[in-house]
Amino acid sequence: MTRIAIDAMGGDHAPHEIVAGAVWAAYEYNVPIELVGKQEDIERELDKIKSEGFLSDCGHRGTKKRINIDVSKLDIKITHADEVIEMGEHPGQAIRKKKKSSIVLSVKAVADGSSDALVAAGSTGAAMAASLFGLGRIHGITRPAIAATLPSLKKPIVVIDGGANSECTPEMLYQFAIMGSLYSKQLLGIKEPRVGVLNIGSEETKGNTLAQETYKLLEANKDKFNFVGNIEGNKLLLDTCDVVVSDGFVGNVTLKVTEGVASLLFRLIKEQFASSIFGCAVGLMAKAFLKKIYPRINYEEYGGSLLLGVKGITVISHGRSKAYAIKNAVRVAKEAVETGLNKKITELIGG
Amino acid sequence: MTRIAIDAMGGDHAPHEIVAGAVWAAYEYNVPIELVGKQEDIERELDKIKSEGFLSDCGHRGTKKRINIDVSKLDIKITHADEVIEMGEHPGQAIRKKKKSSIVLSVKAVADGSSDALVAAGSTGAAMAASLFGLGRIHGITRPAIAATLPSLKKPIVVIDGGANSECTPEMLYQFAIMGSLYSKQLLGIKEPRVGVLNIGSEETKGNTLAQETYKLLEANKDKFNFVGNIEGNKLLLDTCDVVVSDGFVGNVTLKVTEGVASLLFRLIKEQFASSIFGCAVGLMAKAFLKKIYPRINYEEYGGSLLLGVKGITVISHGRSKAYAIKNAVRVAKEAVETGLNKKITELIGG
C-alpha cells in the first residue's frame, strides 16, 4: 500500500498544520503516512489532535471548523530527524551539511523504500536539491522540472517548468512537454492534453531563440503529444491549452504574476464595496458568490507542485500551506504513485 | 505648439475610432493633429463626425454616449498615405516595401518636423521598425524598448521592456531602468520612482544570469535611480515598485498574463452571479461597484505604451483601441513631448 512521507518541519505553519494535514489525509484517503521530523514535536501535535482535534477553514477563507479524527486508528509512523533546513539557507550547501534534516530524511525514506512518495512545504530549493541528490534523475531526463497548476476557465492547466531551471534548452522543454502531458493525462484526467509553448505571439517565428527552437522541436515530435503551438499570456487561462512549457524563469514569473493579479483584484473589489454603506451591504451579499470562486483559484486545492524527472515522487507544497493544502498534497502524491506516472515518463523518454 | 501625428489606418477599429479619438483629443487637449492615411477615408469620417458626432463608452464598458464636437474649429490636417501595413506582414520587410504606408508616413511626419510625436494602433512590430528606421536611436542607447503601464494598488507601474527585445543584455536593462525611471517621473508624476528587477526571488543570487548580472549593474549605478532590488511577480502590483525592468519576452508575458488573469476572474465572477436568480439580483447591484474598478485596470486609460530610446516620441496603442484610448494616447504623446522626456534621457544616457 502506498505510504507517503511528509516533512513535518517544513513551511510557515510547521509542525502543527503539517501534522494535522497528515492526519486528515491518512483518514480521508486511507493512506499510511511517515512523518519525518522532531519526534517529540510530532508526538505532541498528534496528542493534541487526539484530544482536541484541529481547526481548518477547509480551503475556504472564513469560519474554521473543528475536525476530530481518531488518530489511534490511523497508520502513521514517525521517523525522527534532528535538524531542520531553514528558508534562508543555500539549498545545496544545506542538504550536504544537514544530513539529518527532516527534508533529507524524507527523501531518504523514499529512496530506501519505506515510503513511496514525499510531501514537502519547506524550502523549495532544498526539496529539489535533496530529491535530485537522494533519488537521482530518471534515465534520459536532462533536468527535472516543477509542474505546477493554474486555474483556467475549465480544467486546471499545467505550467512546466514552474521554477526549477532558470536557463533551459529546447531539448529540456521538449522533455517538459512529455512530462507535463503525462501529468495532465494521469492526474488531471485530460484525455489528450493540448500542449503549447508560452510565447509572446502566436506565429512560429515569434519570441526568443528558446521559444522558436522549442516550437520546431515540439512540432517535429507531435506524434508524442497533442501540440497546439504558441500560447500568449492573455489566452493562457482561457481554455486554449492544458499544458504550457517554458523555462523556469518565465514559468515562475507567470505563476507569481497570476497570484499577484488575483490578490490585487480582490483587494480593489473589497475597497470598492467598503467605500459606502450601500456598498458594504451589497458586498456582504456578493461575498457568498465571490467566495465560490475561491476554490477555483486557490492553490490549496491542488496541494502542491510535482517535481518531475526524479526517480520518485516529490510534491512541493506552498510555504504557507495549512492542513487542507497538505491533505490535498498527499492525495496528489498518492495519485502520482498509483497511476504509475514515473513508469510512463520512463517509457516515453526512452530510458 | 505640439502637433501629434496619428496613423489613421492602424488597429482593429480604423479609421472610424481612430479619427474620432483624434477629434476628441484635438478638442479636449487643444492639440493640433496630423491624421495620416487614405485621404478620402479620413475626410469621410470627419464629415460623419461633423454631422452626427460619434459614440463612445468613455472607457467604461456599457452604455455609449454620443459626443458632438465642432470639427471645423479644430486644427486637424490630413497627410495622404496610399498604403496600409496589415497585422500579418513581416514588420521589417513591410516598412521597406510600403514606403507610402500610413505608419511609415506618420513616422516621417515626426522625422521631418511637421509633427512632434506619433500615435499608432496598428502592427506593433511595424510601428517599432518604422520608428527605429525613420527616427533613429538616441545616441548611446543600445536598443529602444517598450515602456508599458500596469495598474497597481496605488499608482500605475512601468514595465520596461514590454516586448521590443526578446533577448537582452544587462547593459540594455540598465538603460531601460534609466528610461523607465524618467517615464515614471515625468509622465506619471512619481518623485523618486522605485526601480526593481523582475525576478523569481528577492535575493541577489536568484534568477537567471541576466537577472543576476542586471541586479549587480543596477546596484552599482544606484546613484542614477532609486534601485530597490528584485521584485517577484506576486508582489509586482502591490505597491512594491514604480518601474520594473526585464527583457521584452518576460515583460510581454507579464503584461499579457495580467490581462488574462483579470479577464478570467471577471468571467468567473459573472458566471457565479448568473448561477441563480438571487445571484443575478446581487450581481446587478454589485455591477456598479465592480465597474468602478474597471478604469483602474483598463489599458484604455493609459492610451498606449511608449517606445523609448528613439529620437522622437512613438506611442503604441493596443490594436483594439477605440476613440477613448486614442484620445488618451494623444495625451501621453503630448506630455512626453512637453516634459522633454527625450532630452532628459539623452542627458542621463550621456549621449
PDB file of C-alpha atoms in Angstrom, chain A residues 147-320:
ATOM      1  CA  ALA A 147       4.958  21.000 -12.764  1.00  0.00           C
ATOM      2  CA  ALA A 148       2.560  23.499 -11.197  1.00  0.00           C
ATOM      3  CA  THR A 149      -1.106  24.029 -11.896  1.00  0.00           C
ATOM      4  CA  LEU A 150      -3.062  27.203 -12.613  1.00  0.00           C
ATOM      5  CA  PRO A 151      -6.817  27.645 -12.648  1.00  0.00           C
ATOM      6  CA  SER A 152      -8.384  28.247 -16.040  1.00  0.00           C
ATOM      7  CA  LEU A 153     -11.878  28.685 -17.450  1.00  0.00           C
ATOM      8  CA  LYS A 154     -12.431  24.937 -17.358  1.00  0.00           C
ATOM      9  CA  LYS A 155      -9.861  22.453 -16.053  1.00  0.00           C
ATOM     10  CA  PRO A 156      -6.572  23.410 -14.360  1.00  0.00           C
ATOM     11  CA  ILE A 157      -3.621  23.790 -16.676  1.00  0.00           C
ATOM     12  CA  VAL A 158      -0.094  22.524 -16.049  1.00  0.00           C
ATOM     13  CA  VAL A 159       2.759  25.050 -16.153  1.00  0.00           C
ATOM     14  CA  ILE A 160       6.127  23.330 -16.550  1.00  0.00           C
ATOM     15  CA  ASP A 161       8.813  24.439 -15.587  1.00  0.00           C
ATOM     16  CA  GLY A 162       7.476  26.360 -12.602  1.00  0.00           C
ATOM     17  CA  GLY A 163      10.906  27.405 -11.381  1.00  0.00           C
ATOM     18  CA  ALA A 164      13.442  24.581 -11.142  1.00  0.00           C
ATOM     19  CA  ASN A 165      15.615  25.700 -14.065  1.00  0.00           C
ATOM     20  CA  SER A 166      16.222  29.364 -14.793  1.00  0.00           C
ATOM     21  CA  GLU A 167      18.057  28.626 -18.015  1.00  0.00           C
ATOM     22  CA  CYS A 168      16.825  25.921 -20.374  1.00  0.00           C
ATOM     23  CA  THR A 169      17.496  24.374 -23.751  1.00  0.00           C
ATOM     24  CA  PRO A 170      14.825  23.383 -26.318  1.00  0.00           C
ATOM     25  CA  GLU A 171      15.595  19.723 -25.524  1.00  0.00           C
ATOM     26  CA  MET A 172      14.745  20.329 -21.880  1.00  0.00           C
ATOM     27  CA  LEU A 173      11.447  21.974 -22.845  1.00  0.00           C
ATOM     28  CA  TYR A 174      10.696  19.023 -25.103  1.00  0.00           C
ATOM     29  CA  GLN A 175      11.112  16.706 -22.119  1.00  0.00           C
ATOM     30  CA  PHE A 176       8.944  19.052 -20.024  1.00  0.00           C
ATOM     31  CA  ALA A 177       6.259  18.752 -22.701  1.00  0.00           C
ATOM     32  CA  ILE A 178       6.285  14.962 -22.401  1.00  0.00           C
ATOM     33  CA  MET A 179       6.241  15.025 -18.598  1.00  0.00           C
ATOM     34  CA  GLY A 180       3.601  17.765 -18.408  1.00  0.00           C
ATOM     35  CA  SER A 181       1.370  15.971 -20.870  1.00  0.00           C
ATOM     36  CA  LEU A 182       1.567  12.758 -18.828  1.00  0.00           C
ATOM     37  CA  TYR A 183       0.826  14.697 -15.622  1.00  0.00           C
ATOM     38  CA  SER A 184      -2.262  16.246 -17.212  1.00  0.00           C
ATOM     39  CA  LYS A 185      -3.431  12.872 -18.504  1.00  0.00           C
ATOM     40  CA  GLN A 186      -2.726  10.767 -15.427  1.00  0.00           C
ATOM     41  CA  LEU A 187      -3.550  13.161 -12.612  1.00  0.00           C
ATOM     42  CA  LEU A 188      -5.967  15.678 -14.062  1.00  0.00           C
ATOM     43  CA  GLY A 189      -7.797  13.181 -16.240  1.00  0.00           C
ATOM     44  CA  ILE A 190      -7.440  15.065 -19.511  1.00  0.00           C
ATOM     45  CA  LYS A 191      -7.557  12.636 -22.411  1.00  0.00           C
ATOM     46  CA  GLU A 192      -5.402  14.350 -24.992  1.00  0.00           C
ATOM     47  CA  PRO A 193      -3.814  17.296 -23.236  1.00  0.00           C
ATOM     48  CA  ARG A 194      -3.175  20.249 -25.558  1.00  0.00           C
ATOM     49  CA  VAL A 195       0.486  21.215 -25.173  1.00  0.00           C
ATOM     50  CA  GLY A 196       1.614  24.765 -26.017  1.00  0.00           C
ATOM     51  CA  VAL A 197       4.760  26.891 -25.838  1.00  0.00           C
ATOM     52  CA  LEU A 198       4.389  30.036 -23.732  1.00  0.00           C
ATOM     53  CA  ASN A 199       5.311  32.808 -26.144  1.00  0.00           C
ATOM     54  CA  ILE A 200       4.743  36.477 -26.962  1.00  0.00           C
ATOM     55  CA  GLY A 201       2.945  35.872 -30.230  1.00  0.00           C
ATOM     56  CA  SER A 202       1.101  33.047 -31.930  1.00  0.00           C
ATOM     57  CA  GLU A 203       3.276  32.767 -35.043  1.00  0.00           C
ATOM     58  CA  GLU A 204       6.088  30.211 -35.213  1.00  0.00           C
ATOM     59  CA  THR A 205       8.673  32.954 -35.749  1.00  0.00           C
ATOM     60  CA  LYS A 206       7.735  34.923 -32.617  1.00  0.00           C
ATOM     61  CA  GLY A 207       9.690  35.131 -29.379  1.00  0.00           C
ATOM     62  CA  ASN A 208      13.237  34.474 -28.276  1.00  0.00           C
ATOM     63  CA  THR A 209      15.522  31.788 -29.667  1.00  0.00           C
ATOM     64  CA  LEU A 210      14.463  29.302 -26.985  1.00  0.00           C
ATOM     65  CA  ALA A 211      10.767  29.670 -27.829  1.00  0.00           C
ATOM     66  CA  GLN A 212      11.399  29.467 -31.581  1.00  0.00           C
ATOM     67  CA  GLU A 213      13.620  26.403 -31.351  1.00  0.00           C
ATOM     68  CA  THR A 214      11.242  24.737 -28.899  1.00  0.00           C
ATOM     69  CA  TYR A 215       8.359  25.312 -31.296  1.00  0.00           C
ATOM     70  CA  LYS A 216      10.263  23.498 -34.056  1.00  0.00           C
ATOM     71  CA  LEU A 217      11.255  20.617 -31.801  1.00  0.00           C
ATOM     72  CA  LEU A 218       7.724  20.101 -30.459  1.00  0.00           C
ATOM     73  CA  GLU A 219       6.255  20.384 -33.951  1.00  0.00           C
ATOM     74  CA  ALA A 220       8.680  17.692 -35.139  1.00  0.00           C
ATOM     75  CA  ASN A 221       7.649  15.425 -32.256  1.00  0.00           C
ATOM     76  CA  LYS A 222       3.933  15.991 -32.265  1.00  0.00           C
ATOM     77  CA  ASP A 223       3.265  12.275 -32.529  1.00  0.00           C
ATOM     78  CA  LYS A 224       4.225  12.122 -28.830  1.00  0.00           C
ATOM     79  CA  PHE A 225       1.702  14.710 -27.577  1.00  0.00           C
ATOM     80  CA  ASN A 226      -1.051  16.978 -28.795  1.00  0.00           C
ATOM     81  CA  PHE A 227       0.973  20.054 -29.781  1.00  0.00           C
ATOM     82  CA  VAL A 228      -1.123  23.185 -30.324  1.00  0.00           C
ATOM     83  CA  GLY A 229       1.591  25.791 -30.987  1.00  0.00           C
ATOM     84  CA  ASN A 230       2.366  29.034 -29.190  1.00  0.00           C
ATOM     85  CA  ILE A 231       0.188  30.341 -26.379  1.00  0.00           C
ATOM     86  CA  GLU A 232       0.187  34.005 -25.383  1.00  0.00           C
ATOM     87  CA  GLY A 233      -0.148  35.060 -21.754  1.00  0.00           C
ATOM     88  CA  ASN A 234      -3.544  36.706 -22.243  1.00  0.00           C
ATOM     89  CA  LYS A 235      -5.037  33.472 -23.582  1.00  0.00           C
ATOM     90  CA  LEU A 236      -3.267  31.065 -21.247  1.00  0.00           C
ATOM     91  CA  LEU A 237      -6.120  30.706 -18.771  1.00  0.00           C
ATOM     92  CA  LEU A 238      -8.946  30.884 -21.290  1.00  0.00           C
ATOM     93  CA  ASP A 239      -9.090  27.186 -22.196  1.00  0.00           C
ATOM     94  CA  THR A 240      -6.534  27.342 -25.013  1.00  0.00           C
ATOM     95  CA  CYS A 241      -4.239  24.599 -23.706  1.00  0.00           C
ATOM     96  CA  ASP A 242      -3.831  22.049 -20.920  1.00  0.00           C
ATOM     97  CA  VAL A 243      -0.059  22.144 -20.598  1.00  0.00           C
ATOM     98  CA  VAL A 244       2.265  25.059 -21.284  1.00  0.00           C
ATOM     99  CA  VAL A 245       6.047  24.742 -21.406  1.00  0.00           C
ATOM    100  CA  SER A 246       8.589  27.462 -20.683  1.00  0.00           C
ATOM    101  CA  ASP A 247      11.884  27.858 -18.889  1.00  0.00           C
ATOM    102  CA  GLY A 248      11.648  28.007 -15.103  1.00  0.00           C
ATOM    103  CA  PHE A 249      12.203  31.768 -15.005  1.00  0.00           C
ATOM    104  CA  VAL A 250       9.270  32.613 -17.267  1.00  0.00           C
ATOM    105  CA  GLY A 251       7.155  29.859 -15.689  1.00  0.00           C
ATOM    106  CA  ASN A 252       7.774  31.129 -12.189  1.00  0.00           C
ATOM    107  CA  VAL A 253       7.045  34.733 -13.177  1.00  0.00           C
ATOM    108  CA  THR A 254       3.792  33.539 -14.783  1.00  0.00           C
ATOM    109  CA  LEU A 255       2.687  31.628 -11.672  1.00  0.00           C
ATOM    110  CA  LYS A 256       3.510  34.511  -9.358  1.00  0.00           C
ATOM    111  CA  VAL A 257       2.024  37.240 -11.553  1.00  0.00           C
ATOM    112  CA  THR A 258      -1.207  35.229 -11.662  1.00  0.00           C
ATOM    113  CA  GLU A 259      -1.237  35.131  -7.856  1.00  0.00           C
ATOM    114  CA  GLY A 260      -0.444  38.853  -7.705  1.00  0.00           C
ATOM    115  CA  VAL A 261      -3.147  39.950 -10.138  1.00  0.00           C
ATOM    116  CA  ALA A 262      -5.773  37.863  -8.326  1.00  0.00           C
ATOM    117  CA  SER A 263      -4.877  39.408  -4.990  1.00  0.00           C
ATOM    118  CA  LEU A 264      -4.820  42.932  -6.475  1.00  0.00           C
ATOM    119  CA  LEU A 265      -8.271  42.464  -7.985  1.00  0.00           C
ATOM    120  CA  PHE A 266      -9.820  41.063  -4.823  1.00  0.00           C
ATOM    121  CA  ARG A 267      -8.338  43.961  -2.845  1.00  0.00           C
ATOM    122  CA  LEU A 268      -9.726  46.502  -5.324  1.00  0.00           C
ATOM    123  CA  ILE A 269     -13.152  44.838  -5.217  1.00  0.00           C
ATOM    124  CA  LYS A 270     -13.142  44.869  -1.404  1.00  0.00           C
ATOM    125  CA  GLU A 271     -12.083  48.526  -1.404  1.00  0.00           C
ATOM    126  CA  GLN A 272     -14.999  49.430  -3.690  1.00  0.00           C
ATOM    127  CA  PHE A 273     -17.595  47.666  -1.576  1.00  0.00           C
ATOM    128  CA  ALA A 274     -16.154  49.261   1.562  1.00  0.00           C
ATOM    129  CA  SER A 275     -16.470  52.754   0.082  1.00  0.00           C
ATOM    130  CA  SER A 276     -20.120  53.287   1.114  1.00  0.00           C
ATOM    131  CA  ILE A 277     -22.777  51.871   3.407  1.00  0.00           C
ATOM    132  CA  PHE A 278     -24.782  50.596   0.440  1.00  0.00           C
ATOM    133  CA  GLY A 279     -21.572  49.108  -0.909  1.00  0.00           C
ATOM    134  CA  CYS A 280     -20.974  47.264   2.357  1.00  0.00           C
ATOM    135  CA  ALA A 281     -24.478  45.804   2.163  1.00  0.00           C
ATOM    136  CA  VAL A 282     -24.074  44.729  -1.457  1.00  0.00           C
ATOM    137  CA  GLY A 283     -20.583  43.447  -0.679  1.00  0.00           C
ATOM    138  CA  LEU A 284     -21.977  41.291   2.100  1.00  0.00           C
ATOM    139  CA  MET A 285     -24.439  39.682  -0.289  1.00  0.00           C
ATOM    140  CA  ALA A 286     -21.881  39.409  -3.090  1.00  0.00           C
ATOM    141  CA  LYS A 287     -19.366  37.770  -0.747  1.00  0.00           C
ATOM    142  CA  ALA A 288     -21.134  34.417  -0.854  1.00  0.00           C
ATOM    143  CA  PHE A 289     -20.804  34.375  -4.632  1.00  0.00           C
ATOM    144  CA  LEU A 290     -17.255  35.666  -4.754  1.00  0.00           C
ATOM    145  CA  LYS A 291     -16.246  33.056  -2.199  1.00  0.00           C
ATOM    146  CA  LYS A 292     -17.386  30.317  -4.526  1.00  0.00           C
ATOM    147  CA  ILE A 293     -14.692  31.353  -6.984  1.00  0.00           C
ATOM    148  CA  TYR A 294     -12.048  30.980  -4.326  1.00  0.00           C
ATOM    149  CA  PRO A 295     -11.697  27.175  -4.501  1.00  0.00           C
ATOM    150  CA  ARG A 296     -11.232  27.525  -8.271  1.00  0.00           C
ATOM    151  CA  ILE A 297      -8.229  29.790  -7.887  1.00  0.00           C
ATOM    152  CA  ASN A 298      -6.903  28.553  -4.549  1.00  0.00           C
ATOM    153  CA  TYR A 299      -3.521  26.795  -4.667  1.00  0.00           C
ATOM    154  CA  GLU A 300      -4.561  24.763  -1.620  1.00  0.00           C
ATOM    155  CA  GLU A 301      -6.948  22.701  -3.745  1.00  0.00           C
ATOM    156  CA  TYR A 302      -4.091  21.325  -5.812  1.00  0.00           C
ATOM    157  CA  GLY A 303      -1.927  20.787  -2.757  1.00  0.00           C
ATOM    158  CA  GLY A 304       1.386  21.435  -4.413  1.00  0.00           C
ATOM    159  CA  SER A 305       3.588  21.138  -7.446  1.00  0.00           C
ATOM    160  CA  LEU A 306       5.243  17.951  -8.601  1.00  0.00           C
ATOM    161  CA  LEU A 307       8.962  17.733  -9.153  1.00  0.00           C
ATOM    162  CA  LEU A 308       9.036  15.625 -12.301  1.00  0.00           C
ATOM    163  CA  GLY A 309      12.020  13.760 -13.691  1.00  0.00           C
ATOM    164  CA  VAL A 310      13.427  12.331 -10.461  1.00  0.00           C
ATOM    165  CA  LYS A 311      13.238   8.648  -9.547  1.00  0.00           C
ATOM    166  CA  GLY A 312      10.496   9.109  -7.006  1.00  0.00           C
ATOM    167  CA  ILE A 313       7.591  11.416  -6.406  1.00  0.00           C
ATOM    168  CA  THR A 314       8.187  14.730  -4.638  1.00  0.00           C
ATOM    169  CA  VAL A 315       5.261  17.071  -4.065  1.00  0.00           C
ATOM    170  CA  ILE A 316       6.409  20.578  -3.233  1.00  0.00           C
ATOM    171  CA  SER A 317       3.741  22.479  -1.318  1.00  0.00           C
ATOM    172  CA  HIS A 318       3.448  26.227  -0.829  1.00  0.00           C
ATOM    173  CA  GLY A 319       5.370  27.523   2.204  1.00  0.00           C
ATOM    174  CA  ARG A 320       2.089  28.926   3.506  1.00  0.00           C
TER     175      ARG A 320
END
